[in-house]
Amino acid sequence: MSELSHESPLAGVTPPPGLSVSLREITDRGMIDLRGHGSDQAFLSAVKGALGLDLPLRPRTSAGSDDLRVLWLSMDQWLILCPRTKAAEILAALRSALTGVHSLAVDVSDMRAVIRIEGGGCREVLMKGTSLDLLDAEYRPGCCRRMRFAEIAALLSVVEDNVFDVYVFRSYARYAWDFVCATAREPARVRLFGAQDAPA
Amino acid sequence: MSKPYRLSAGGSRIDRNRRVSFSFDGRQLTGFAGDTLASAVSAAGQRVFGRSFKYHRPRGVVGLGAEEMNALVGVGEGARHEPNLRATQVEIHDGLTAVSQNRWPSLTFDIGAVNNTFSRFIPGGFYYKTFMWPASFWKHVYEPFIRRAAGLGKAPEGRDPDSYEQIHVHCDVLVVGAGVAGLAAAEAAAKAGARVIIADENPVFGGLADISGGAIDGLAQADWALAKARTLASAENVHVLNRTTVVGHWHHNFLMLFERVADHDPARLRTGAPRHRLWKVRAHQVILATGAIERPIAFANNDRPGIMLASAARGMVERYGVAPGASGVLFTNNDDAYQTALVLKAAGVAVRVVDSRARADGPLPAKAREQGIPVDAGSVISAVNTSFGGLSVTDVRIASYRKGQGRVIKETRAACDFVAMSGGWNPALHLWCHNGGKIRFDDQLQTYRPDRHADRITAVGAANGSFTLASILEEASAAGSRLAGSGNVHPVPAVMQAGQQPMEPIWFAPATGKYNEGNKHFIDFQNDVTAADLELAQREGYESVEHTKRYTTFGMATDQGKTSNLNGLGVLSEATGKPIPEIGVTTFRPPYTPFSFGSMAGVLTKDLFLPIRRTAIFNWHTAQGAVFEPVGQWRRAYTYPRAGEDNHAAIAREILAVRNKVGLLDASTLGKIEIRGPDAAEFLDRMYTNVFSTLKVGKCRYGLMMNELGFLTDDGVTVRLAEDHFLMHTTSGGADRIAAWLEEWLQTEWTHYRVFVTPVTEQWSQFAIAGPRARDVLKKLAPSFDLSNEALPHMSFVEGRLGACPVRVFRISFSGELSYEVATPSGFGLGLWKAIIEAGAEFGLEPYGTEALHVLRAEKGYIVVGDETDGTTTPVDVGLDGLVSKKKADFIGKRSLEQSYLKGPNRKQLVGLLTEDPGEVLPDGAYAVRQVKDKPPMEMIGQVTSSYRSPTLGRSIAMALIENGRARMGETLSFPLPGGKVVRATITDTVFYDKEGAKLNV
Amino acid sequence: MLVVKCPVCGAEGDETDFHAGGQAHVRRPASHDPAHVSDEEQRDYLFIRINPKGLHFERWRCDRGCGKWFHAARDTVTLEFKAFYGITELPPADVIAEAKGQWAEYFAKRLKAEKQA
Amino acid sequence: MKPRYSLFSLARNAMNYHKDWERAWRSPNPKPEYDAVIIGAGGHGLASAYYLAKNHKMTNIAVIEKGWLGGGNTGRNTTIIRSNYLQDPSIAIYELARSLYEDLSQDLNYNVMFSPRGVLMLCQTQHEFRAFQRTAHANRLAGLDCRMVTPQEVKEIVPIVNDDPNCRYPILGAYYQPRGGTGRHDAVAWGYARGADAMGVDIIQNCEVTGIQRDGGRVTGIETTRGVIRTRKIGVVTAGHVSTIMDMAGVRMPIESQCLQALVSEPIKPVIDCVVMANTVHGYISQSDKGELVIGGGTDPYNNYSQRGSFPALEHTVTALVETFPIISRLRMLRLWGGIVDMTGDRSPIISKTPVEGLYVNCGWGTGGFKAIPGSGWVFADTIANDRPHPIAEPFGLNRFQEGRLIDESVAAAVAH
Ligand SMILES: Cc1cc2nc3c(=O)[nH]c(=O)nc-3n(C[C@H](O)[C@H](O)[C@H](O)COP(=O)(O)OP(=O)(O)OC[C@H]3O[C@@H](n4cnc5c(N)ncnc54)[C@H](O)[C@@H]3O)c2cc1C
Ligand SMILES: NC(=O)c1ccc[n+]([C@@H]2O[C@H](COP(=O)([O-])OP(=O)(O)OC[C@H]3O[C@@H](n4cnc5c(N)ncnc54)[C@H](O)[C@@H]3O)[C@@H](O)[C@H]2O)c1
Ligand SMILES: Cc1cc2nc3c(=O)[nH]c(=O)nc-3n(C[C@H](O)[C@H](O)[C@H](O)COP(=O)(O)O)c2cc1C
Ligand SMILES: [Zn+2]
């Protein structure tokens, strides 16, 4: 085999013209699924040793920086985000720190597609696919949670005020992308609350 | 016969400077921007809009909006046609085409109208009593006739070219209806800081404010409403929605709002706007300000074109500048309707009032008299006369009346060309009742009002039975503030409104003629249900109001009884002598008004209708012209036909490639689950029927899973990665289910197990390289590990690299050949796949699809869960007793295998079958019979589970579940097929190819 | 359209974000005494269900949240939830007190057994 | 004997403005004692009473109904009638019922509008195709008139079907029962009620059973909101409410009560002349004689006694049908409603004696018992009259859950409507 080509789930797919938000795939993200008990001090300190940061223990929150961010998935599950090139190294560090501690860390960098949606009105676009109240104060930057999106499971992460990442399993990437394209068409734009024309 | 009725002035909704041209029944007409189809067609002098359901009587406009039950039209053409729209709600635009319905050949001359002539023979429920002879006639003669006659409008033709969508929104307060009550409530709630949505079905906010007289804060009601609508629209915490009907209320304050985004505006539709949008709203509090609906009066022939509700008549004049006719009679039992007389008079239309109350002397009647409007108190309309065919009213008879009087005594004749009627008002309780709200009968208003509700929902204004401006505004403001969580009540505006005297109910106006016989007092106009029909149902024992409804179809038309329900109860009350509350009410069900199926589908049609799952190789398969097969939501390559090849030939070629050379299969869809923890092995022992705790690290084992009923549900190979770490494979269809199943047992039953489970199906692309040359292909890819049979024997596992590509390699086989399953992170999947194809070329490697896979495994007698098993099959049935542990104390399904029937005699057992004629392929699912007979029934003893033409063996093979099959080796069975042919096949072992497994261990 | 609230992670949402898992507190006899499960016990475990008109106890999963199973007490007539509680827990005492019929018998027995243990 | 319904009687009554019609059934007060009591005046209860009187000459019997007769699931179903099930016991009972439906109008002298317009079960995946092929073989050998049809034939039978071979779930064929169809649900209840009443059966409405009296191991009577009624034979036929009644007798049931919904569109001129079931996507549709499209789908996944369901199940169904019959996109939903269905562990019914002597139960019809009404009434009446299971009822006994002898129709990939 000559060289190692790596293809992202949405390789070659571009957003159609006329969308009310901007849309792209994020391809360089490494992901590690980490399981262990949030109540297990040995686990927590081993992870801290390996990652240099505390796991977020509050539901639907995340911790860390742009380079290394940990999303809370459950009381005993986290998703570690890092540059793709660092994933193997971080996984190795984690595994060695966790030797003897009941846990499971798996590289899942290729398991999901990440769709970034940004721009004013992106909450409304997302609300065409989820029953979550994205206008609620909980959905501020750093917040993350799993959700049902259209007909599939997804993970939502609030990056900035009008910037959201939607994680879906790789095989559904095209479906999720097409769904967002269908609901984000400019003529279908919805702006919730705030000044409107009066129904004269 | 028709004359234009557009008044020279007036019409708050229309813009006389913008002409709009449209067509009705092919006739080109013009109206003004702001007109409804009802107003514009009426302005052109046309009265008849359609024909009724059963008797095909000509019908005109009765209502002003959602309550309309007669003037139903079809709008649009071809694939854009939409039937059964209320003309009162259709906003006209240039180019709109509308047609009338349920008439043939034309509106004015309709053959179906003979039904009216025979109406005496077809009372409510008549079809239950006849059409029974001869029996076969129902299907072929009577029913087709009935079906053609019924049914109102026509369906569109072709696929809907427009788009739809949905959105979820949460709010603190949802206000339904933007009349004065809704506006006041929304304002109070918004002022208190709540996130408010206010929705109204009409294009314009204000409800009936513009036709109800009175003033608020010194402004005419309509102006006040307009100002409030503006304030709300500009507020940061309010979302206003017009043309949006709240169609239903469900548990826990879930409501559905149906927004007509672009129906009224083809230009907007052309830009690509969705036609409809469905809002799914979860509201903390709901305020129902849905107003009230005026009720008709049951008098003889009250359905004639030109007879309409009083509110509709005044709406026509005030909103659209259209006179309902040249001279009219207003028939009322309440003061409010006098406003209609005043409005008509002011517009120059002659009018007289017939009031069923003995006295009519409130301020409004007094004013009417002052204006010179004749008022006949203590009177009713006792007959309506029409022009030929019932197309228009020529005059009515007015008879004196005392409450409770049953027959007509003294009559006078009054010429008129229209009648306005008002029998009082019913609060629009529909949404209140959708989700179990209780209601109570109000003796003064003679109608039902909201009572208690378990959900957080409050009714205000006319919807709550409050009809004076002062009470409406007071309760609406109070509710708005309170429900928004504010202690301060928003100041209630000051009002000015004429006082009113109480109404008096009249459920049935006596008619000319003996006992009112032969007269039709319509209760449910659209379904042609008369007072006599309701009485007949009572006489025949259909006493419960629910029986009456179903026997007569009263309240079941497209208006769902908005104008008829209470009148019907009134008639039933008089017929039975029971007070109305004892009659009971039928159930209100969503939707409030019908809404499109398209909006329920939203964007989830065509490609977005149920997701398709794609492997990393999907595009490659497509480019190769693969035929696909859905497996769960996956699309898997079924076979790869080459030019000139049909599927059969392609599959045979692929199979032989695997048997003789080497093949490549995209097996990425297989479920993959990582399982780790000190108790992982013990946990697997519980989940599988066979033992996993004895598996050596680096080795693979095939396992079976049952459900608790003892039936097979999944199978697959699990590898032990480390002492405490396993990687489980499941079937493609089972991946998510099994992962959830493992979690469930860990969380709910064996909570003390220290095990973590992480599904990783999609992390990996996985390919089977199978065939005698498989090792050669892999070797060429420069593996970082030893591929020899000694180092990597059958059922073992290694992790390493193929060239630069990270891989996990499982030496397992579902084809019976030397075979490696190679997994690589999905991003590398396509690259590795292509590399394998390239490396394999010199060895004759061919990609193969799922059908070849199935034949290959059948040749080896391997089962497929779902083919050889069907949800009632145990491992023992399919001959895998060896994989059911006798030693383990407990595993899932173990106890059920002990139930008498599961271990009883005569179970169907899996066997192989060889047809006597090797060229004959038994159909899938064919049954063997104990004894062939001339004709059915024949006793069945088992069925074919898989059947193929085996290119390897050059003959057909099959597997079957046969009663006591294993004891019948060598026996020949008969399979009677359609057309009388009987195929005979001999029972054999299930392994047809390489029984010793020699090919596996090379 | 029920609003469900996960007692584990606090996520509240539409019933579509959760998974309804049938009656709660069904005891799996084989887990406790694999060798001595009678046909009747096995039948009861697999098929017989308390199916009350009124207060009911059931299992749900926080399917699109933390993924955990939990218990809920819900009225099958009003569809109102009375409590959410952990998958290994008993309902709050005040809710137990409202239980009727077979549920009341079940909790009485279980509380007694727990007291003895 | 009641006067017969006929064209002639209709004409004669018309002369008199329909003032002289007889009541279809009486409204009697309960007697203190009956030879047998049926609890539940749904289709199954009324048919049981009718055949007890007609076939077994037991006329001193009563049907006790808490609300109005036919107001349970019998009055709220999508009226699909077919018998092309997979398992032998199912074929036997559903085909008995279907064949009785053929002449039911004449037998009852009440037009129940049995309309054998054909039932078409679409195959939209290979798996479904294979499963129906198997059913087709089984049904043919059992003597049913059913067959597989090609996509072209599907298009001819239902021209509005989406025949795009590239759609999400292209139609690969269908399983067709030409003599399946629909019936007028209310009329079935009313016809049986009128027929039973004519033979002397007391149908007592607005009377709720609140207790079952026993003496040792046998029943002696029932308690109702209208007093105690003595009897030594009780047939419980209360569908979604069967658990509550059987609790009164101390018999625990393998049943859960869930909400199943259905909906109708506004009426339109005929567009679909058979019943179509699309099981892969969970939807089925037919058009009533009045013109509405009658649509149903799956149950909500939790217990519910409220007759009101949630929206997702329905929405899923409608979406699937919009995809399968694209023209319905612009039609509109007129009304939706729910019924409380009695779901058994294997989704097949229970027609059984019980551990209590004199207590019989007929339930578990779940989402598919309308089609079974005549057959179920027939064999249940026989079971009650002779105190032993009718041979067709025998496989549906309660003991099957203990023996593991389940009758699972879901294995044929078919749902049970
Ligand atoms: C939406 C829907 C669609 C369906 N579609 C189909 C279909 O297409 N084809 C098909 O074959 N089947 C269908 N079914 C199933 C079918 O409707 C039922 O299986 C069948 O009607 C059951 O009849 P039944 O007589 O057993 O019960 P019901 O008709 O429900 O009668 C039971 C009666 O018992 C009464 N009762 C309850 N408790 C008491 C008490 N304590 N005292 C006195 N009386 C009591 C009830 O009031 C009720 O009248 C559908 C069901 C629903 C809900
Ligand atoms: N005195 C009387 O007898 C009498 C009678 C009738 C009306 N009025 C007048 O009626 C008005 C009553 O005020 P109100 O605000 O209570 O009622 P309203 O009728 O003015 O307003 C109700 C609004 O809700 C809308 N609506 C109803 N159901 C809806 C739904 N499901 N979804 C969306 N919109 C829906 C209606 O179209 C209407 O626009 C006052 O102007 C009053 O003067 C008085
Ligand atoms: C086959 C069938 C057709 C129906 N057609 C109509 C109809 O045309 N109009 C209508 O309002 N309801 C129709 N219904 C629904 C009934 O009005 C009613 O909702 C249903 O019987 C359940 O009763 P409930 O809503 O009173 O609880 C129909 C019901 C069935 C079962
Ligand atoms: Zn949770």
XYZ file of N, CA and C in Angstrom, chain B residues 22-24 29 35-43 49 61 71-75 85-92 96-99 316:
99
model
N -59.483 36.121 -10.536
C -59.456 34.702 -10.170
C -60.606 34.035 -10.905
N -60.705 32.738 -10.797
C -61.829 32.079 -11.454
C -62.552 31.149 -10.494
N -63.852 31.058 -10.721
C -64.667 30.132 -9.942
C -65.497 29.321 -10.907
N -63.488 36.096 -12.605
C -64.087 37.108 -11.739
C -62.991 38.016 -11.222
N -60.045 40.305 -0.132
C -61.276 39.527 -0.207
C -61.015 38.061 0.125
N -62.021 37.416 0.658
C -61.999 35.953 0.687
C -62.733 35.480 -0.554
N -62.584 34.204 -0.840
C -63.311 33.664 -1.982
C -64.812 33.859 -1.758
N -65.237 33.687 -0.517
C -66.654 33.844 -0.213
C -67.121 35.258 -0.515
N -66.363 36.249 -0.085
C -66.824 37.624 -0.286
C -66.741 38.010 -1.762
N -65.668 37.597 -2.431
C -65.491 38.018 -3.817
C -66.533 37.371 -4.725
N -66.823 36.105 -4.497
C -67.827 35.439 -5.335
C -69.215 35.998 -5.010
N -69.468 36.245 -3.743
C -70.751 36.848 -3.369
C -70.888 38.221 -3.983
N -69.799 38.966 -3.999
C -69.846 40.314 -4.572
C -70.253 40.247 -6.030
N -72.532 27.846 -3.755
C -71.116 27.483 -3.730
C -70.886 25.985 -3.853
N -72.929 30.386 1.310
C -72.101 30.700 2.467
C -72.978 30.885 3.702
N -70.030 26.219 2.178
C -69.313 26.733 1.015
C -67.915 26.128 0.969
N -67.870 24.854 0.567
C -66.586 24.162 0.472
C -66.187 24.105 -0.996
N -64.967 24.450 -1.252
C -64.521 24.524 -2.646
C -63.190 23.818 -2.812
N -62.895 23.495 -4.052
C -61.573 22.986 -4.383
C -60.759 24.129 -4.945
N -59.507 24.244 -4.508
C -58.673 25.353 -4.955
C -57.415 24.796 -5.606
N -61.867 23.184 0.860
C -61.508 24.382 1.627
C -62.751 25.231 1.874
N -62.756 25.898 3.010
C -63.877 26.792 3.304
C -63.678 28.096 2.529
N -64.661 28.432 1.715
C -64.528 29.643 0.907
C -64.341 30.870 1.788
N -64.800 30.787 3.028
C -64.696 31.929 3.936
C -63.272 32.128 4.439
N -62.420 31.122 4.233
C -61.047 31.251 4.720
C -60.029 31.338 3.598
N -60.502 31.170 2.351
C -59.561 31.235 1.225
C -59.353 32.695 0.849
N -58.125 33.189 0.952
C -57.831 34.555 0.539
C -57.549 34.535 -0.954
N -58.200 35.417 -1.682
C -57.979 35.337 -3.129
C -56.667 36.005 -3.512
N -55.837 32.681 -8.894
C -56.444 31.594 -8.114
C -57.579 30.949 -8.921
N -57.588 29.621 -8.924
C -58.709 28.939 -9.550
C -59.415 28.112 -8.494
N -60.720 28.264 -8.460
C -61.501 27.504 -7.491
C -62.658 26.830 -8.217
N -63.051 25.674 -7.687
C -64.202 24.989 -8.268
C -65.150 24.554 -7.164
N -69.653 40.414 6.168
C -69.640 40.654 4.719
C -69.665 42.154 4.428
